[in-house]
Each structure stands twice: as structure tokens, then as C-alpha cells.
PDB file of C-alpha atoms in Angstrom:
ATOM      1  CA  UNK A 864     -20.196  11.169   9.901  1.00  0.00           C
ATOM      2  CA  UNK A 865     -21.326  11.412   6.316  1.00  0.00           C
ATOM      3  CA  UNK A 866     -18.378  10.467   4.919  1.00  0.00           C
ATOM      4  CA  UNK A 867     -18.404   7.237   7.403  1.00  0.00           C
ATOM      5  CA  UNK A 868     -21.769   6.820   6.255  1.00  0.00           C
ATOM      6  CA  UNK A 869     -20.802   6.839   2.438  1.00  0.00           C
ATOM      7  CA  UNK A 870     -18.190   4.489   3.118  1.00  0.00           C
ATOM      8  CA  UNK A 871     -20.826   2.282   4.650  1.00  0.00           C
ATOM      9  CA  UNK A 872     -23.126   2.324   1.509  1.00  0.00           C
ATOM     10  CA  UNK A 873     -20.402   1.668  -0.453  1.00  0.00           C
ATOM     11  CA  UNK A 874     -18.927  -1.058   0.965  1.00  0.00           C
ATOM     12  CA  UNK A 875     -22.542  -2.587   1.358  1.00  0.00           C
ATOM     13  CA  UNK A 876     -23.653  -1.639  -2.395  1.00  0.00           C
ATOM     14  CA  UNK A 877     -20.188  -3.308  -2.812  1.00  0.00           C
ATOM     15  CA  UNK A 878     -20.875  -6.737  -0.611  1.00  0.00           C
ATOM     16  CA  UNK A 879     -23.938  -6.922  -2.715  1.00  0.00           C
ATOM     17  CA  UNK A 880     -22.352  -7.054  -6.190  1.00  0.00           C
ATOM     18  CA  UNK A 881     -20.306  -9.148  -5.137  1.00  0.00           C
ATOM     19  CA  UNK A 882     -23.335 -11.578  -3.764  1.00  0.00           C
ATOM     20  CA  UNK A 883     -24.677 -11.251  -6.963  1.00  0.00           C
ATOM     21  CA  UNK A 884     -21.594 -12.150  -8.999  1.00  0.00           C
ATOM     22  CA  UNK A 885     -20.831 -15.582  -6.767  1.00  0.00           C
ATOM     23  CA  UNK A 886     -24.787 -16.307  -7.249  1.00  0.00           C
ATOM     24  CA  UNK A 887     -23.821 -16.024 -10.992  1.00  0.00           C
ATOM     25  CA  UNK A 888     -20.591 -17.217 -11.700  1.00  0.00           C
ATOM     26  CA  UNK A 889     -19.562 -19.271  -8.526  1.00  0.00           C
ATOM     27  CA  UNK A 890     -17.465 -18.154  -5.726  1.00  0.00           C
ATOM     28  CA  UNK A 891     -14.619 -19.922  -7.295  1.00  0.00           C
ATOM     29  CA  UNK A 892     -14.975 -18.240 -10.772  1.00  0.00           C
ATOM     30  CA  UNK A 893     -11.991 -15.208 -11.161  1.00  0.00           C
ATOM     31  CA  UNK A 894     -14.450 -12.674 -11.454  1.00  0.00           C
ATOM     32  CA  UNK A 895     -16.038 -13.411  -8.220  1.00  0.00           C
ATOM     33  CA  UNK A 896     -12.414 -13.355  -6.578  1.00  0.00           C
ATOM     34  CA  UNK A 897     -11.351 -10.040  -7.573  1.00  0.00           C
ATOM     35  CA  UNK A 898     -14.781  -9.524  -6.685  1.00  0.00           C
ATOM     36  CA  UNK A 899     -13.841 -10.252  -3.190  1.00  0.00           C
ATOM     37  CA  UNK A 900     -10.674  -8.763  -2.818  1.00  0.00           C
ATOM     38  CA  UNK A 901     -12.244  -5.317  -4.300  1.00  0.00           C
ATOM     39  CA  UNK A 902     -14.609  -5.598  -1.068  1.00  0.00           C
ATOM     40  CA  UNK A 903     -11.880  -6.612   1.356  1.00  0.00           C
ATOM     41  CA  UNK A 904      -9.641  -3.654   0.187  1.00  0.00           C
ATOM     42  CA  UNK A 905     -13.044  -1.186   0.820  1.00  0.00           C
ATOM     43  CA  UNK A 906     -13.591  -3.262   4.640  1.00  0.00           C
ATOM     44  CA  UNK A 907      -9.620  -2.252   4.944  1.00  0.00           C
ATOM     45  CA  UNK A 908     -10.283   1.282   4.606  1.00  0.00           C
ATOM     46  CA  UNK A 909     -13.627   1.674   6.971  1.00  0.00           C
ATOM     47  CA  UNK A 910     -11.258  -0.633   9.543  1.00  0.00           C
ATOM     48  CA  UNK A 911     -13.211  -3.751   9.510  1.00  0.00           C
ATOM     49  CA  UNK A 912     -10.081  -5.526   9.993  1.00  0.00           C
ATOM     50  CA  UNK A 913     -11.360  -9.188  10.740  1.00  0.00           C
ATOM     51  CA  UNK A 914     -14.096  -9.475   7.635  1.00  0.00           C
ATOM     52  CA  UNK A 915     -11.093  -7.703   5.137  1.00  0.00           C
ATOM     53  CA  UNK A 916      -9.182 -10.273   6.450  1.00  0.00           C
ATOM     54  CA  UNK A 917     -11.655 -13.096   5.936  1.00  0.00           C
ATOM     55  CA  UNK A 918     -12.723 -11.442   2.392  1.00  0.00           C
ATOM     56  CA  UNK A 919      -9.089 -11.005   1.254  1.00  0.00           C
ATOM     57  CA  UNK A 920      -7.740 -14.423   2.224  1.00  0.00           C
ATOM     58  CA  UNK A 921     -10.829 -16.119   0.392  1.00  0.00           C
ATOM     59  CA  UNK A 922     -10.201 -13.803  -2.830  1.00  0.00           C
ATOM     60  CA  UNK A 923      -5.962 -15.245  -2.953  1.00  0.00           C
ATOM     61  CA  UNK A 924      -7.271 -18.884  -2.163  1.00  0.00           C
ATOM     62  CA  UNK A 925      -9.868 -18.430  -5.394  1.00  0.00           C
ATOM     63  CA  UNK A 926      -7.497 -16.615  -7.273  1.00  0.00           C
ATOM     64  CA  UNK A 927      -4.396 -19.426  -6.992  1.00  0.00           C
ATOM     65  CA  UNK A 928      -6.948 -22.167  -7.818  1.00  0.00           C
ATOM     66  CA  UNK A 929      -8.065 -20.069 -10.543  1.00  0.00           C
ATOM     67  CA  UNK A 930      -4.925 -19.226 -11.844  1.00  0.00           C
ATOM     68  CA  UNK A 931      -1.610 -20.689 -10.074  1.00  0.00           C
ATOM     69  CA  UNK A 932       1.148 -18.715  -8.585  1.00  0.00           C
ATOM     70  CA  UNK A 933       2.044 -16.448 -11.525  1.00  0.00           C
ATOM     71  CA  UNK A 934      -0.703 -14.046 -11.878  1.00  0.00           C
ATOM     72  CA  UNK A 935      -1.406 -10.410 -11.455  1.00  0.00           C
ATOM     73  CA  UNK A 936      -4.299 -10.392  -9.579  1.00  0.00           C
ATOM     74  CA  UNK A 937      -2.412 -13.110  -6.965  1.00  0.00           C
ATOM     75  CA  UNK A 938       0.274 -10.852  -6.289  1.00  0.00           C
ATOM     76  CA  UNK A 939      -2.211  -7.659  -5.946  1.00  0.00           C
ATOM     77  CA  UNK A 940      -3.979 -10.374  -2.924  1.00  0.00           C
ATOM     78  CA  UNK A 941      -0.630 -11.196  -1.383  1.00  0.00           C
ATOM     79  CA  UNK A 942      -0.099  -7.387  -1.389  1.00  0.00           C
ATOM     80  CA  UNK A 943      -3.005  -5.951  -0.108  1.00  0.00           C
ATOM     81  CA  UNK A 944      -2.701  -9.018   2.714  1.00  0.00           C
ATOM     82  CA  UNK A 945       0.420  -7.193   3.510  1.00  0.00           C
ATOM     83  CA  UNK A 946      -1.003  -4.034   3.727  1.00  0.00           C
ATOM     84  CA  UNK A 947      -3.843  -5.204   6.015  1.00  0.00           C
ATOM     85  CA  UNK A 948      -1.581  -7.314   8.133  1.00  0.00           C
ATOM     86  CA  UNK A 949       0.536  -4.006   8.610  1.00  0.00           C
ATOM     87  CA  UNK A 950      -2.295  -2.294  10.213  1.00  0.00           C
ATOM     88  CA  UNK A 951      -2.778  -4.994  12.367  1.00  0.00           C
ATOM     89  CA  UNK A 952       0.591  -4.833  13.832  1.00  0.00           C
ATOM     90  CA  UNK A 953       1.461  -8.206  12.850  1.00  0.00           C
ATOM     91  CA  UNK A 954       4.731  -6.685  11.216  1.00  0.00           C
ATOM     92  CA  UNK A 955       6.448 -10.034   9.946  1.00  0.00           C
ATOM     93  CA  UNK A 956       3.704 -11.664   8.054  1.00  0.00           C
ATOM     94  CA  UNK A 957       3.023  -8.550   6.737  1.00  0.00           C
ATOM     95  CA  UNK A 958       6.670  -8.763   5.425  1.00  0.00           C
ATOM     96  CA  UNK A 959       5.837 -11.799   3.987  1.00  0.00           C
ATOM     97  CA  UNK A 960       2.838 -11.444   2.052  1.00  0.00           C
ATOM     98  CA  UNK A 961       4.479  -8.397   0.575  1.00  0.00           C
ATOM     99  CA  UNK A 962       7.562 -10.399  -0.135  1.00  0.00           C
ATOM    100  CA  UNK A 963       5.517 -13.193  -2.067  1.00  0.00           C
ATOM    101  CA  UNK A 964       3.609  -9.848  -3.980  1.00  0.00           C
ATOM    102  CA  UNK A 965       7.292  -9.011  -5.391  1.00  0.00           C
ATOM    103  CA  UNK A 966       8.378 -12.514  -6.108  1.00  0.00           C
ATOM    104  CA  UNK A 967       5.208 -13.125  -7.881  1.00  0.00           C
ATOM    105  CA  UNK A 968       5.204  -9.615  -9.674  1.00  0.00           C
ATOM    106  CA  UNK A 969       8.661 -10.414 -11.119  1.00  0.00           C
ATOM    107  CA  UNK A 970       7.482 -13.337 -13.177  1.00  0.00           C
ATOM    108  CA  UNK A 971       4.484 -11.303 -14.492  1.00  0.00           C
ATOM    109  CA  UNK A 972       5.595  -8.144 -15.351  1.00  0.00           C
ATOM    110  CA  UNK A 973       8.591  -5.604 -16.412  1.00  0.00           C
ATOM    111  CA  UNK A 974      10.513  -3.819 -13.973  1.00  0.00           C
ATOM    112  CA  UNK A 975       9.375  -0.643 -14.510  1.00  0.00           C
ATOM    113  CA  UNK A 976       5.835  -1.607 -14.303  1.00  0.00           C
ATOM    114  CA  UNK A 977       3.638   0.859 -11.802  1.00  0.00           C
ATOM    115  CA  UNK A 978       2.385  -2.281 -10.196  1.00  0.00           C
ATOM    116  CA  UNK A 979       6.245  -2.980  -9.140  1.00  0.00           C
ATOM    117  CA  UNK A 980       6.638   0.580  -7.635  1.00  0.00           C
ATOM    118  CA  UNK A 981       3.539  -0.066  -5.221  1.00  0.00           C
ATOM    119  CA  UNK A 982       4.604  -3.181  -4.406  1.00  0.00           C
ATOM    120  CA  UNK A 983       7.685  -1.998  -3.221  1.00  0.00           C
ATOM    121  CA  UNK A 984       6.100   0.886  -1.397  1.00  0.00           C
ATOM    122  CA  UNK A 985       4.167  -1.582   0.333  1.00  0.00           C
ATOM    123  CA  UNK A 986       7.242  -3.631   1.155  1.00  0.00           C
ATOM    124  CA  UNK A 987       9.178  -0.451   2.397  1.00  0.00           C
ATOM    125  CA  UNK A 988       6.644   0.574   4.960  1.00  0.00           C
ATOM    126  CA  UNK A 989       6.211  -2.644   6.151  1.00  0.00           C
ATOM    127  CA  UNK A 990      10.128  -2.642   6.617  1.00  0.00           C
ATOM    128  CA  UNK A 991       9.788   1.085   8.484  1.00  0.00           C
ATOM    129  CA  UNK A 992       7.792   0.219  11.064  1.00  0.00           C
ATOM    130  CA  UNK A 993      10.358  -3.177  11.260  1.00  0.00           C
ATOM    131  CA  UNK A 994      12.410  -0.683  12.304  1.00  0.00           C
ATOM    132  CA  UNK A 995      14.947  -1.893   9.218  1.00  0.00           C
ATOM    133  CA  UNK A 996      15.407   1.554   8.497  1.00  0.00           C
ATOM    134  CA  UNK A 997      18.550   0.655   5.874  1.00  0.00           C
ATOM    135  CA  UNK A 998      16.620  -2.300   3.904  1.00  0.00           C
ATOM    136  CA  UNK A 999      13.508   0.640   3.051  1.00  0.00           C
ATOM    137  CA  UNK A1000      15.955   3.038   0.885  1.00  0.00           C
ATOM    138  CA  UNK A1001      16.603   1.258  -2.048  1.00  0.00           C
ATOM    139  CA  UNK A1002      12.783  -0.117  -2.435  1.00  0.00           C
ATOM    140  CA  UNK A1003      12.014   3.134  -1.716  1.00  0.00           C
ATOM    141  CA  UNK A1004      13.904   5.017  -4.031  1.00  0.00           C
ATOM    142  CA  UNK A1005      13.274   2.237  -6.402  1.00  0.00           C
ATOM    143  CA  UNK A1006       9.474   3.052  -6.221  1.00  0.00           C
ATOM    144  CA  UNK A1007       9.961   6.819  -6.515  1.00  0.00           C
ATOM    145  CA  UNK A1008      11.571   6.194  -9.806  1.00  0.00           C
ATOM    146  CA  UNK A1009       9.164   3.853 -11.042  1.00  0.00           C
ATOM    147  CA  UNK A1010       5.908   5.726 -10.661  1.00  0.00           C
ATOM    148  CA  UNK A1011       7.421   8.743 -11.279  1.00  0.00           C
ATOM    149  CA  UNK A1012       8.446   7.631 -14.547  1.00  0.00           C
ATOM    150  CA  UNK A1013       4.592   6.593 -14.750  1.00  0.00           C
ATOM    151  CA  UNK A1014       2.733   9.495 -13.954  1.00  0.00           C
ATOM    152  CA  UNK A1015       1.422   9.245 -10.591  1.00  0.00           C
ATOM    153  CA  UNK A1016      -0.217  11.868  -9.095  1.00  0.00           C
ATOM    154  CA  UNK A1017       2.556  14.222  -6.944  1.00  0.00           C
ATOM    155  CA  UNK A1018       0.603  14.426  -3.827  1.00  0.00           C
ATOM    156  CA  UNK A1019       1.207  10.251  -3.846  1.00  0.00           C
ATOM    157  CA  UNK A1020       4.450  10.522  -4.605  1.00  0.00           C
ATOM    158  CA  UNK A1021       5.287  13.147  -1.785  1.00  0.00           C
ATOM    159  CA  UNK A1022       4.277   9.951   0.147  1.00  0.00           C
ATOM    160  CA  UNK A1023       7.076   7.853  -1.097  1.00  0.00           C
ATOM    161  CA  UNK A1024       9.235  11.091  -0.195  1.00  0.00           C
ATOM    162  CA  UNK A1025       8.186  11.101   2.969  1.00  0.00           C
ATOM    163  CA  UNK A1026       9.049   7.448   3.620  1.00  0.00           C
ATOM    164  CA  UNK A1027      12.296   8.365   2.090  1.00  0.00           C
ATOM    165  CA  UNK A1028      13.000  10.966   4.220  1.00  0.00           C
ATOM    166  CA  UNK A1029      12.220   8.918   7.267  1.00  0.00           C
ATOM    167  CA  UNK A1030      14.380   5.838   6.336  1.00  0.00           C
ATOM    168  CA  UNK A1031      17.208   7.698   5.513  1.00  0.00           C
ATOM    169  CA  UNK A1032      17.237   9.827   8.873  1.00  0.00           C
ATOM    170  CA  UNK A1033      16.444   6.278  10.870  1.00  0.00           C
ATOM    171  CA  UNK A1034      19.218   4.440   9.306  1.00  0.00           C
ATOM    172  CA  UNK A1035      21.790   7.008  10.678  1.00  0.00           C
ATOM    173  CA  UNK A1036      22.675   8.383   6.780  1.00  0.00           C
ATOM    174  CA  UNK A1037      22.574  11.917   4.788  1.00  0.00           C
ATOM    175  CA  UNK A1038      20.379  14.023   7.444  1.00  0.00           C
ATOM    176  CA  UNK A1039      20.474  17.091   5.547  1.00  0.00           C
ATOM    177  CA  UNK A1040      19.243  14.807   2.551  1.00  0.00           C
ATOM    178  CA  UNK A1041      16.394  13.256   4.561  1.00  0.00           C
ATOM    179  CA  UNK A1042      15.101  16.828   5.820  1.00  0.00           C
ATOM    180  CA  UNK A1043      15.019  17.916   2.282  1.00  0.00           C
ATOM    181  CA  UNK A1044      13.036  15.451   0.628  1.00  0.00           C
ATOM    182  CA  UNK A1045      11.049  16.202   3.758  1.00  0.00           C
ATOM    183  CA  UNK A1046      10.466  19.536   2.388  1.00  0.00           C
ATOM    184  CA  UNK A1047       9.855  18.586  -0.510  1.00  0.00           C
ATOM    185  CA  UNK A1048       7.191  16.214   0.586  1.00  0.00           C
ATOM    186  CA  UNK A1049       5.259  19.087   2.372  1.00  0.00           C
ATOM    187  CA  UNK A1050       5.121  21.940  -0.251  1.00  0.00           C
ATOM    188  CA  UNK A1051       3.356  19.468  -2.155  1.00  0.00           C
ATOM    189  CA  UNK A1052       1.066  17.980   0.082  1.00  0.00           C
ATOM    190  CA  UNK A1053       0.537  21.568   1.092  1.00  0.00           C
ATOM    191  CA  UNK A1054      -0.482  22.371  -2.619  1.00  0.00           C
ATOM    192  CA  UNK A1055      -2.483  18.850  -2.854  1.00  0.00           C
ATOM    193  CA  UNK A1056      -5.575  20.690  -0.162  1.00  0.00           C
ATOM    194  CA  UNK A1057      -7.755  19.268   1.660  1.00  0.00           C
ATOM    195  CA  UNK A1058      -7.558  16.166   0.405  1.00  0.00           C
ATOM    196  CA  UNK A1059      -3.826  15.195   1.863  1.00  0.00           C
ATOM    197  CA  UNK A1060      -4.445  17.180   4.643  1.00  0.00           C
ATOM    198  CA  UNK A1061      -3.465  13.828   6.870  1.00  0.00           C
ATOM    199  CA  UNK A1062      -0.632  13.715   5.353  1.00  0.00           C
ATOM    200  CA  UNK A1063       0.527  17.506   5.814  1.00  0.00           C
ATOM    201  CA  UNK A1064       0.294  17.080   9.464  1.00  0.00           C
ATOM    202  CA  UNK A1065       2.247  14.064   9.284  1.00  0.00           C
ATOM    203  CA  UNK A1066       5.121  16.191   7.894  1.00  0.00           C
ATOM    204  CA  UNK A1067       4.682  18.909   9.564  1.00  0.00           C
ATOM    205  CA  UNK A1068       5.318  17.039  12.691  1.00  0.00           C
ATOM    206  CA  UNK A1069       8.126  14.934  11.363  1.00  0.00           C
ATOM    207  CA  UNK A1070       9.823  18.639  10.132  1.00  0.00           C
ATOM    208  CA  UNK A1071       9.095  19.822  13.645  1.00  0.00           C
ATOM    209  CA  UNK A1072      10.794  16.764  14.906  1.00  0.00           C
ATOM    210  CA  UNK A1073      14.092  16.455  12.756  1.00  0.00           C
ATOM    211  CA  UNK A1074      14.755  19.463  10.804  1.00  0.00           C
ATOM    212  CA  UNK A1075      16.612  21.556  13.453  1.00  0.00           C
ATOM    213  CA  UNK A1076      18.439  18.694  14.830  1.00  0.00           C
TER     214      UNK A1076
END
């Protein structure tokens, strides 16, 4: 409950900077957008769907007008409008939005940018839960490399294991693979604590599920 009540503050402390900003600047001004999208990504993660929807798709409509198609910040909206729509269970357009991310990502910056690896992470969960088991590998393994190579924190990456692990053992290929990165996955989530302790349980019960099949 307190931590539901943080979040709360939070994302109210957060809708009020970002009052203030539009008061100053002008909901159409860039600032104000990211503005916007910052507090539809926080509505996302208390699961008030409907206003991160309403916040996010405002922030992508300021943030083309503000800057056309080829812009950072647009493909970070079109992204987290993936993610969102994911949740939802609206699976295709959620494909989509990430799909515009990537194609809008690719004018703006290198390959091997960390941006590019959570795009595709995005993209290859979306494609998961598709149940296009075969199209998730290579975005996945692409995104492994990519923010390996940059430094991301290990408990995060056993995530992109994880997804790893589960596209390879959906798509019918190397099983004894898929259980390994598996257990790789959940030694370090188990050294991560408390903090990926979601996470654990989700490979735990994946190990449970596959690894003496």
C-alpha cells in the first residue's frame, strides 16, 4: 500500500509539472510533450491504462508537429504506445507502434545504439505473446548484444534471456539451448534480490515447466 501510495504522489507531483510546463511553454511546445509522455509512461506503470493512453497519444501528436517523423523522442512515443497497447491485449497495434519506433530509430541513430536494443525488446515481446515465436530470436538476440555491449544492468538483461529462452523453446528449436539461457536468467535474477523478485518467480516457473521435458 505504501508503495501504491508513492506511486500515486508521484505520478500526481508529476501531472502537476507537467500543468505547469504547458501553462508556460504551451502544450504544443517539445518540452511540454516529453512532458506528457514522461507522465503517461508513470500512468502505465500504476495501470491507468485509458489516461496513459490519452497522455501518450497527445505527447506523439505534439512531438511530430514539433519535430516531423525523424526524431528521437517520436520513436521513444511510438514505442512506449507499443508497450502500453501490449498490456492492453491489443497485440497487433502494439506491433505496429513498435514497428514505426524501429523504422523511425533507424534514421536517427547507429545500430548499436541502446535505444535500438530496447526497441527491439519491445518489438520481441510484442511478437511473443503474437505467438510468432521464430520472428522474436533474432530481435532478441539482437538486443542482448546491443545493451550488453552498453552496459546495462544484468538483472535487465536476464530479462532479454528470459525472452530468449522462451522464443527459442516456442519456435520448436535448440531446447537444451533455451533451458540454459533459462538458467542463466535465474542465477542472476536470484543475485539481483528483492528487487527482481517478479521476475525470479517468473523463471522459476518457466524452469519448472520446460527444463525436464
Amino acid at each position: 500500500a505504501a508503495f501504491a501510495d508513492a506511486g500515486r504522489r508521484h505520478s500526481h507531483e508529476r501531472n502537476g509539472a507537467e500543468a505547469t510546463e504547458e501553462r508556460t511553454l504551451g502544450a504544443a511546445h517539445p518540452s511540454s510533450a516529453a512532458a506528457r509522455a514522461n507522465v503517461g509512461t508513470a500512468l502505465k506503470n500504476l495501470g491507468r491504462y485509458p489516461e496513459a493512453q490519452a497522455s501518450l497519444e497527445a505527447a506523439l501528436a505534439a512531438l511530430t508537429s514539433a519535430y516531423g517523423d525523424h526524431h528521437i523522442t517520436v520513436a521513444g512515443a511510438y514505442n512506449d504506445l507499443g508497450n502500453l497497447h501490449n498490456l492492453l491485449g491489443d497485440h497487433p497495434r502494439a506491433l505496429s507502434y513498435c514497428e514505426r519506433a524501429l523504422e523511425v530509430a533507424a534514421t536517427v541513430l547507429r545500430p548499436d545504439h541502446p535505444f535500438q536494443g530496447e526497441f527491439l525488446l519491445s518489438q520481441s515481446t510484442v511478437l511473443l505473446d503474437l505467438g510468432r515465436a521464430r520472428e522474436a530470436i533474432a530481435p532478441l538476440e539482437r538486443a542482448l548484444a546491443i545493451l550488453q555491449r552498453a552496459g546495462w544492468d544484468p538483472g535487465d538483461l536476464a530479462d532479454v534471456q528470459l525472452g530468449l529462452a522462451r522464443a527459442h523453446w516456442d519456435a520448436g528449436g535448440d531446447r537444451a539451448l533455451a533451458v540454459e539461457l533459462a538458467r542463466v536468467a535465474r542465477a542472476t535474477l536470484a543475485a539481483a534480490g528483492a528487487r527482481k523478485r517478479k521476475e525470479l518467480a517468473r523463471a522459476d516457473a518457466w524452469l519448472a515447466a520446460h527444463a525436464r521435458r
